[in-house]
Tab-separated table of C-alpha atoms in Angstrom:
chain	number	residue	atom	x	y	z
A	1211	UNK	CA	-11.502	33.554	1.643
A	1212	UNK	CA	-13.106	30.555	-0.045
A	1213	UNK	CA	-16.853	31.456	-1.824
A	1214	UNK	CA	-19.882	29.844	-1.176
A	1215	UNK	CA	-18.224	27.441	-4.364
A	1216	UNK	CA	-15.185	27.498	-2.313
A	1217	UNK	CA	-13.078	29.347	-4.903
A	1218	UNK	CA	-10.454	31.533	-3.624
A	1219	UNK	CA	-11.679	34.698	-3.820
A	1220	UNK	CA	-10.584	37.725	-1.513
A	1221	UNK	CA	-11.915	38.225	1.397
A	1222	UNK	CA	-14.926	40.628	2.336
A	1223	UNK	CA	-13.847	43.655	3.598
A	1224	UNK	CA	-16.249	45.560	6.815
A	1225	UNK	CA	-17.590	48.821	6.658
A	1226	UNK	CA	-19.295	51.381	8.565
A	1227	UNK	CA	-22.466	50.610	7.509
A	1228	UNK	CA	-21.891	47.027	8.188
A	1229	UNK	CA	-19.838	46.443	11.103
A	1230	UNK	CA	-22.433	44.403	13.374
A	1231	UNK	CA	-22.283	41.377	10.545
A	1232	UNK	CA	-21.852	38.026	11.439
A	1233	UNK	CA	-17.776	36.675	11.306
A	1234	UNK	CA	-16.611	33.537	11.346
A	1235	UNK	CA	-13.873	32.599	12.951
A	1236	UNK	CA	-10.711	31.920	11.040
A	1237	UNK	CA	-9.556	28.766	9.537
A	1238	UNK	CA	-7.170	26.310	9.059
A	1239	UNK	CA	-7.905	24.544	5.697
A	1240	UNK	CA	-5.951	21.833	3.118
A	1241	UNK	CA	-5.746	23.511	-0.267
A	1242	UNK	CA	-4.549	22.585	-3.569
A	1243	UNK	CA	-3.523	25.615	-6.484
A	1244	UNK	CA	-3.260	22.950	-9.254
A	1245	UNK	CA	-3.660	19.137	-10.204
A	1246	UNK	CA	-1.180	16.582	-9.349
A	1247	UNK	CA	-0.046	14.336	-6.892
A	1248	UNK	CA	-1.805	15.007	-3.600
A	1249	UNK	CA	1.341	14.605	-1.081
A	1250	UNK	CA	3.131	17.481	-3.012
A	1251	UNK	CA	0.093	19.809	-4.336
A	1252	UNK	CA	-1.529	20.442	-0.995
A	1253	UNK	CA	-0.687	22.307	1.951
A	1254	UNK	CA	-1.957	23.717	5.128
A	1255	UNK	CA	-3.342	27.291	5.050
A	1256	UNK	CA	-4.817	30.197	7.414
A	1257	UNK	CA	-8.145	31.365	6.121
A	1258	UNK	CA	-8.912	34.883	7.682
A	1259	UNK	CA	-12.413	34.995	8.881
A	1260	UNK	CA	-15.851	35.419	7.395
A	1261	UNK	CA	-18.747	37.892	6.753
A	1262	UNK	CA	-21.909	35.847	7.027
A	1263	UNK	CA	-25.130	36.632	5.453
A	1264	UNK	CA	-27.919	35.913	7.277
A	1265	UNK	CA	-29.127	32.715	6.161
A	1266	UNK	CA	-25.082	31.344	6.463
A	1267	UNK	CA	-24.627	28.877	8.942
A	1268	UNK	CA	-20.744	28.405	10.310
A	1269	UNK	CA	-19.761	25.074	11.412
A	1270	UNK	CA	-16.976	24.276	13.447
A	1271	UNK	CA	-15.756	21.061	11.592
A	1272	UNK	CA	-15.020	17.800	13.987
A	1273	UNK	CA	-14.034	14.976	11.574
A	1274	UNK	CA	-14.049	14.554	7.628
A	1275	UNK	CA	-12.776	11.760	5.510
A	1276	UNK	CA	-10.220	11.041	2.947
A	1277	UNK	CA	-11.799	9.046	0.448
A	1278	UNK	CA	-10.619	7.510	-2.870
A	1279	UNK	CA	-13.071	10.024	-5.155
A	1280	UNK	CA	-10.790	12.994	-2.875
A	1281	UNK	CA	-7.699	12.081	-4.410
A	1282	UNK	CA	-8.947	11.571	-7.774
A	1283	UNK	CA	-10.336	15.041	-7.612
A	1284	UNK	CA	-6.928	16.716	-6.449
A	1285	UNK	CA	-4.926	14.708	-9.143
A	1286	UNK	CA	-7.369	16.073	-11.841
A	1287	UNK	CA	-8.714	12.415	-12.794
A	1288	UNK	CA	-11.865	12.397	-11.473
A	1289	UNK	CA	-15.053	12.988	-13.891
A	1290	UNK	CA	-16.068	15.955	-11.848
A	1291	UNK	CA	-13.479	18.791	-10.702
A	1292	UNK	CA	-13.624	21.727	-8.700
A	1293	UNK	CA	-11.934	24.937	-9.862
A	1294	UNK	CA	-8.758	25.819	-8.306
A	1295	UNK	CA	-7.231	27.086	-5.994
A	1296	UNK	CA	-9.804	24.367	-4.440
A	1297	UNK	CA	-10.145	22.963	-0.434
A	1298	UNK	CA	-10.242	19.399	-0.488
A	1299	UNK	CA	-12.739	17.021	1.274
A	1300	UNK	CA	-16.351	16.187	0.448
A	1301	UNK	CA	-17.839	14.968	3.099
A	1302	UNK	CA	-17.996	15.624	6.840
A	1303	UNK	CA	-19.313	16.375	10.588
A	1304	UNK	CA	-19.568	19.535	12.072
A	1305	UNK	CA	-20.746	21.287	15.314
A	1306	UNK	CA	-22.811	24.615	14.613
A	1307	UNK	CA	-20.979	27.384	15.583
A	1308	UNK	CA	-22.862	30.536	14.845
A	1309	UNK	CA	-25.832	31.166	12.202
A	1310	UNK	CA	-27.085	34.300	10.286
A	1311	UNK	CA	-30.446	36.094	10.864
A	1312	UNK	CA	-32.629	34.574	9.331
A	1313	UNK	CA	-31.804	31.077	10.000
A	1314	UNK	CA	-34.557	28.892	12.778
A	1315	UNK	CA	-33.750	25.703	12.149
A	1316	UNK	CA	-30.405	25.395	13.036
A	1317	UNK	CA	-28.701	26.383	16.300
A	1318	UNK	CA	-25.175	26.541	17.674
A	1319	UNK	CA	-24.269	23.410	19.564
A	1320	UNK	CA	-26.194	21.321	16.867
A	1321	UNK	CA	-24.612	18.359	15.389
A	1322	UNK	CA	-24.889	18.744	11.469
A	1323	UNK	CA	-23.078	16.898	8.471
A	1324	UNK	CA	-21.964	18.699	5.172
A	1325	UNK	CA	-24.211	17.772	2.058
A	1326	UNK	CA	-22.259	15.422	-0.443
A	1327	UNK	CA	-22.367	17.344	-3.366
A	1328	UNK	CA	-19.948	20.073	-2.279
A	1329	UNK	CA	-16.030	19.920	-1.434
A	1330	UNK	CA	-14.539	21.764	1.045
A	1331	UNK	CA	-14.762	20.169	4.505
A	1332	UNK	CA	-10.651	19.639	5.065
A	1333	UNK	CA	-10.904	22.969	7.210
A	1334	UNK	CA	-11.718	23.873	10.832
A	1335	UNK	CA	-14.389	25.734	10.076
A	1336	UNK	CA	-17.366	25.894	6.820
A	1337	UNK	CA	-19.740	28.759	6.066
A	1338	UNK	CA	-22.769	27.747	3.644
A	1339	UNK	CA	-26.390	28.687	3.658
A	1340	UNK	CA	-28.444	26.765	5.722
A	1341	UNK	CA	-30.163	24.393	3.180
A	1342	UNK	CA	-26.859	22.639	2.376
A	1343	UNK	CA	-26.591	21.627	6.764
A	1344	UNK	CA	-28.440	19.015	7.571
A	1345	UNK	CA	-28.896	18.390	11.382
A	1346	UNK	CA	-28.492	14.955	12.848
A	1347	UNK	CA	-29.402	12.988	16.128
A	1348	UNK	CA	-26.443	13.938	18.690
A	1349	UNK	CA	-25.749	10.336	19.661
A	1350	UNK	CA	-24.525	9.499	16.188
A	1351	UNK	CA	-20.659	8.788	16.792
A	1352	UNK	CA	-18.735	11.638	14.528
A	1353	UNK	CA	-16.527	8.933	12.782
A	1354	UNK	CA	-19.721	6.991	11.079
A	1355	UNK	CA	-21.526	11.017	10.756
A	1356	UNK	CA	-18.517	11.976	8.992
A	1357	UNK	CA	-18.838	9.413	6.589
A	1358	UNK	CA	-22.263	8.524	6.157
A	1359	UNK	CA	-23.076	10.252	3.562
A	1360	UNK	CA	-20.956	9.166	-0.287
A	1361	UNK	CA	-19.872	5.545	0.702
A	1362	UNK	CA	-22.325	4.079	2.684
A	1363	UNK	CA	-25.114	5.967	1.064
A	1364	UNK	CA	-24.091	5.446	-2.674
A	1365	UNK	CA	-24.198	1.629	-1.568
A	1366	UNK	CA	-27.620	1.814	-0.193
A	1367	UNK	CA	-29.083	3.628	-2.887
A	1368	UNK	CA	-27.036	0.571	-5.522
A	1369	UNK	CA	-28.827	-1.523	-3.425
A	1370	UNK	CA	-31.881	-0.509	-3.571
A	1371	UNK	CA	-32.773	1.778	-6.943
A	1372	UNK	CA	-31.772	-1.090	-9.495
A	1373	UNK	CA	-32.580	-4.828	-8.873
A	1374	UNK	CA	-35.310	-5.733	-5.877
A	1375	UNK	CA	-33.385	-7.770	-4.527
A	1376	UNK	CA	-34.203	-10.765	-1.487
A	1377	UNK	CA	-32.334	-11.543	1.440
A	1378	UNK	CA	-30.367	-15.179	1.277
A	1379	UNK	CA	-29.838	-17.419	4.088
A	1380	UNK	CA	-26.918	-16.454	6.346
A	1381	UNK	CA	-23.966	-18.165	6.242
A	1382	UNK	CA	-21.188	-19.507	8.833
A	1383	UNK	CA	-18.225	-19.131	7.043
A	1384	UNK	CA	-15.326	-18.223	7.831
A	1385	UNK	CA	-12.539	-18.070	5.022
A	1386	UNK	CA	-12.826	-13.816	5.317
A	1387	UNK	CA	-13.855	-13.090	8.558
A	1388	UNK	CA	-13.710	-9.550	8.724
A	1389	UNK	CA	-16.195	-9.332	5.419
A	1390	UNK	CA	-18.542	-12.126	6.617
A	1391	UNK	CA	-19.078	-10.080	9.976
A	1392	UNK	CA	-20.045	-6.830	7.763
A	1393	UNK	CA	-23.096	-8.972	6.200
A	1394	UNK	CA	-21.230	-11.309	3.488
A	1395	UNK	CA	-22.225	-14.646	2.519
A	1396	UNK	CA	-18.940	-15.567	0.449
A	1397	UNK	CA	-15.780	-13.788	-0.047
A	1398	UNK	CA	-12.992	-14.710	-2.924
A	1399	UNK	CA	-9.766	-12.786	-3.836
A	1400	UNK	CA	-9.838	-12.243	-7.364
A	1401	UNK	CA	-7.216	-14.908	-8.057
A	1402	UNK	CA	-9.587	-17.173	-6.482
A	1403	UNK	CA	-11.912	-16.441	-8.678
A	1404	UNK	CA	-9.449	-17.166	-12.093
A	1405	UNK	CA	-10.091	-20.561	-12.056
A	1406	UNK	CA	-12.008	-23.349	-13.885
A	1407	UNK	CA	-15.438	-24.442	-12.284
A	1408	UNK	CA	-15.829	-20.507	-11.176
A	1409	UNK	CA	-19.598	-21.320	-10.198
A	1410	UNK	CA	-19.323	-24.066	-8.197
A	1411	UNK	CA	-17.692	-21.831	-5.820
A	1412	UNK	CA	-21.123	-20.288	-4.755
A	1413	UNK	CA	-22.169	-23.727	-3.657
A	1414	UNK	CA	-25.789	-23.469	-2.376
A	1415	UNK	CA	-26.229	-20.263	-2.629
A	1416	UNK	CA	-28.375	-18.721	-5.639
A	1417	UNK	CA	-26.542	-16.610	-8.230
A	1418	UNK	CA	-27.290	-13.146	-7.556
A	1419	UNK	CA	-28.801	-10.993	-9.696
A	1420	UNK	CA	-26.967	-7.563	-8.731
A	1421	UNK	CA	-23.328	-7.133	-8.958
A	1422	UNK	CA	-21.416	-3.848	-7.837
A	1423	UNK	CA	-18.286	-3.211	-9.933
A	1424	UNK	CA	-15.652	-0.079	-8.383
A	1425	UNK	CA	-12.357	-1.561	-9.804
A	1426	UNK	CA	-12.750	-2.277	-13.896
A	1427	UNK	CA	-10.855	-4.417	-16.093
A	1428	UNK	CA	-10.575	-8.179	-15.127
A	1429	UNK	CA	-12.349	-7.662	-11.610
A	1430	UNK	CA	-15.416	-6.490	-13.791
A	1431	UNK	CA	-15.288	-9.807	-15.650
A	1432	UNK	CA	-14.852	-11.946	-12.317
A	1433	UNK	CA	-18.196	-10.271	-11.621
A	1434	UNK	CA	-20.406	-10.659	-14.534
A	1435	UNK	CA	-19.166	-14.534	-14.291
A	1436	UNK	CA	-21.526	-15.056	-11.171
A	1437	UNK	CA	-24.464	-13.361	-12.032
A	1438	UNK	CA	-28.031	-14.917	-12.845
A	1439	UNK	CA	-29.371	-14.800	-16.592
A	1440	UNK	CA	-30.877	-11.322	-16.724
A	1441	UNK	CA	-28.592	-9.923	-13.915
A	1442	UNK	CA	-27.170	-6.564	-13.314
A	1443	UNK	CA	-23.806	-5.583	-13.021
A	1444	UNK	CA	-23.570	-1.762	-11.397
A	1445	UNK	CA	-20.438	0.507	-11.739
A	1446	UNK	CA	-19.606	3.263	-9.479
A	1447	UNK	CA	-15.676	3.303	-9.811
A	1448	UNK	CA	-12.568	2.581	-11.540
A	1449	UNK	CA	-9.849	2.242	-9.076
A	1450	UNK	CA	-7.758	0.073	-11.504
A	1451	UNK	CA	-7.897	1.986	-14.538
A	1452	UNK	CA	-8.335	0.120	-16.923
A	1453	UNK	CA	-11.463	-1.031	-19.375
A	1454	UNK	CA	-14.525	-2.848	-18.525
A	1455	UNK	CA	-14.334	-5.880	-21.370
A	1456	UNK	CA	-17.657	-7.770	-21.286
A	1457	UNK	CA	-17.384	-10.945	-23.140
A	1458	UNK	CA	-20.489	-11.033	-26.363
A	1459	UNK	CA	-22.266	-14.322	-25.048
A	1460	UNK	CA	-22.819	-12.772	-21.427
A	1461	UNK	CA	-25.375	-10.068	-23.398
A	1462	UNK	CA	-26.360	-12.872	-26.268
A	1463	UNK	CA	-26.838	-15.844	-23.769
A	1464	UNK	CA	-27.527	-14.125	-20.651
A	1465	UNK	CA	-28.876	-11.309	-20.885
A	1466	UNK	CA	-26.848	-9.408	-18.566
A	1467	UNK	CA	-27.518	-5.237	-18.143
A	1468	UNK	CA	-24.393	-2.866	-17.418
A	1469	UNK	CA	-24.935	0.293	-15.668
A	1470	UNK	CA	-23.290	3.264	-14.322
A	1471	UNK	CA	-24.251	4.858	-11.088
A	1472	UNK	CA	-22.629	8.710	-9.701
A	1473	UNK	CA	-24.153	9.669	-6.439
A	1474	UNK	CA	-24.253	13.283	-7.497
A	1475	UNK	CA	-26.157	12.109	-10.896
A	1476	UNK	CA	-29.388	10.599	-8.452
A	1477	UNK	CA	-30.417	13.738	-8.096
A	1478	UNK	CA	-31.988	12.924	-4.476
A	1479	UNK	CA	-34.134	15.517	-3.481
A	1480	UNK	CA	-34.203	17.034	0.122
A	1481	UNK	CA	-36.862	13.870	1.441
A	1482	UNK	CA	-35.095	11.187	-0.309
A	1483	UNK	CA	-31.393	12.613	0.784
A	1484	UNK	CA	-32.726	12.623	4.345
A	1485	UNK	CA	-34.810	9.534	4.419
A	1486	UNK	CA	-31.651	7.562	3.323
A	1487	UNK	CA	-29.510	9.315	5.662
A	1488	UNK	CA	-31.456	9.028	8.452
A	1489	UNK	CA	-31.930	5.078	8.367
A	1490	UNK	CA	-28.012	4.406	7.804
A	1491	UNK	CA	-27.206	6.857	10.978
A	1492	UNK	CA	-30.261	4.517	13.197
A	1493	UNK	CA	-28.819	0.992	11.745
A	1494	UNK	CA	-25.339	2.672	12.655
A	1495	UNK	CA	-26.377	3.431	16.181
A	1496	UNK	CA	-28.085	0.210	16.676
A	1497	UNK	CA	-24.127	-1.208	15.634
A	1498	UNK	CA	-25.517	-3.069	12.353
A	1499	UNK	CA	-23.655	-1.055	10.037
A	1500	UNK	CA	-19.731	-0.771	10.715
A	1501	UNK	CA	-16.821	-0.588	9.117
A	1502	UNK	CA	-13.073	0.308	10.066
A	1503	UNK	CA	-11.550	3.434	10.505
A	1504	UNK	CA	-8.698	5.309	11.733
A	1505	UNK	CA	-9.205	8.638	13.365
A	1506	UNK	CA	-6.274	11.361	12.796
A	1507	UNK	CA	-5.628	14.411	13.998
A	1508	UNK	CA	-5.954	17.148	11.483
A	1509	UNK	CA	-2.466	18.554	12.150
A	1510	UNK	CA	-1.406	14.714	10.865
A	1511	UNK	CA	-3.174	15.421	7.531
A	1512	UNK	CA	-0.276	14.366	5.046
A	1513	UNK	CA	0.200	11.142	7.714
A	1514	UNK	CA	-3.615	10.559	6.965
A	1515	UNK	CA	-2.854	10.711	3.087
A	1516	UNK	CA	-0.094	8.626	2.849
A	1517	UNK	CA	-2.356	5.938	4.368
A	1518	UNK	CA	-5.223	7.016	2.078
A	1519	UNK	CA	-3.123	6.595	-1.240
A	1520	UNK	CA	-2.131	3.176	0.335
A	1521	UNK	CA	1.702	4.308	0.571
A	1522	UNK	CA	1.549	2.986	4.189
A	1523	UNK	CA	0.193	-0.140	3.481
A	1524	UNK	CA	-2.768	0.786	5.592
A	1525	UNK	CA	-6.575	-0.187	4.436
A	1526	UNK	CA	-8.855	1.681	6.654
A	1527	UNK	CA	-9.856	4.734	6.137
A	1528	UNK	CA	-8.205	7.999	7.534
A	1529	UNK	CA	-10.527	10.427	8.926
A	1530	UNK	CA	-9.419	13.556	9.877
A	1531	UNK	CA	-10.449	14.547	13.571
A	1532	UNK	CA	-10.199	18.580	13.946
């Protein structure tokens, strides 16, 4: 069975003296032996069941995502790695299905999501102690629960823990619809913005003084290009590969800062995690926050991964419904 770290380990074997413990019921989980290529590394595997101790909680999963950082970590590239034999997933919604002893505050039926510091939610069901559930209001819809709490929270915090920044007019255009819906005042494509008279493409609007950098390389330049003197430029990923380049004038002239940001680095503690958590779940009920998704069934998983490492020429995300 997979630990409490959600190494492989063997399972726990019953005895006499214990024979009234807790079990969970077995699973069905995604697993990966080594590094490589995530459509040949992982399979689909049965997971016999459980001893709980008593402040365990089991959680009957209902939908987890497949995000970028995921595959990263299965192909071995990622900063941070799990040991393996390893499940995938880091993130996720669950319905309590049976807790230990000594746990009050959580109860079967409850509606919980899986803290983001831990992998292992690409299974039908997760035992961990208690602290590491955190229960959430039932009318959240699972698809945003599932994946409330890396993307969307890593942004907020971006948002918020670096430049104070103020809110700029609202604008009516509509070159990129989609984006301009989700809160944007202009969109460009990178190639747009490879062009002489880069600036004047703002118009009106006041050079900001935060930009958020996940691709590297050119993309990071395009970036620093619009910021105000003494602006920021965050980065939280590197889906192109290749080296951030930052001309010498932009620090000389401007002033510009350069940081780094890892969600699992913030170090939230338990009020902060649930502070932030809680406000993106209300603004997501009250249908401010969205974003789109495609909900697949877990026996689809390598489906939902070809579409994840963009071999289906699909850009939503895939969550995995169980």
């Amino acid at each position: 069975m997979f630990s409490r770290h959600l190494n492989l380990v063997v399972p726990k074997q019953t005895s006499v003296v214990n024979f009234q413990a807790t079990m969970s019921p077995p699973s069905t989980a995604v697993v990966y032996d080594q590094h490589g290529p995530p459509d040949t590394v992982t399979r689909v595997t049965k997971i016999p069941p459980m001893e709980m101790n008593e402040n365990e909680v089991c959680v009957k999963m209902l939908a987890a995502p497949i995000n970028p950082a995921d595959i990263n970590r299965i192909e071995g590239v990622y900063p941070i790695l799990p040991s393996t034999p390893s499940i995938g997933g880091w993130e996720g919604v669950g319905e309590v299905h049976s807790v230990g002893s000594a746990v009050m505050a959580l109860s079967p039926g409850d509606l919980v999501i899986h803290a983001a510091y831990l992998s292992g939610t690409w299974q039908t069901y997760v035992v961990e102690d208690q602290s590491l559930w955190y229960k959430i209001d039932k009318n959240t819809p699972i698809e945003y629960a599932a994946t409330i709490s890396v993307n969307p929270l890593s942004a907020l915090r971006m948002l918020e823990d670096f430049v104070a920044l103020k809110s700029d007019r609202p604008e009516s255009d509509k070159i990129k619809e989609k984006l301009i819906k989700l809160g944007a005042n202009k969109v460009f494509t990178e190639s747009e913005l490879e062009v002489k008279g880069v600036k004047n493409l703002l118009g009106d609007i006041p050079k900001p003084s935060l930009g958020l950098n996940c691709i590297g390389g050119n993309a990071a330049n395009m970036v620093v290009k619009f910021l105000k003197q003494g602006g920021t430029m965050v980065t939280y990923g590197g889906m192109s590969k290749k080296p951030i380049t930052i001309s010498t004038p932009y620090f000389i002239f401007k002033d510009i800062s350069l940081k780094g940001f890892l969600l699992q680095e913030k170090n939230l503690d338990e009020a902060q995690y649930r502070c932030s958590i809680d406000h993106l779940l209300a603004v997501v009920r009250a249908g401010i926050l969205q974003y789109e998704m495609d909900m697949v069934p877990f026996k689809d998983f390598h489906i939902a991964l070809e579409k994840a490492m963009g071999k289906q020429g699909s850009q939503r995300k895939q969550i995995l419904k169980f």
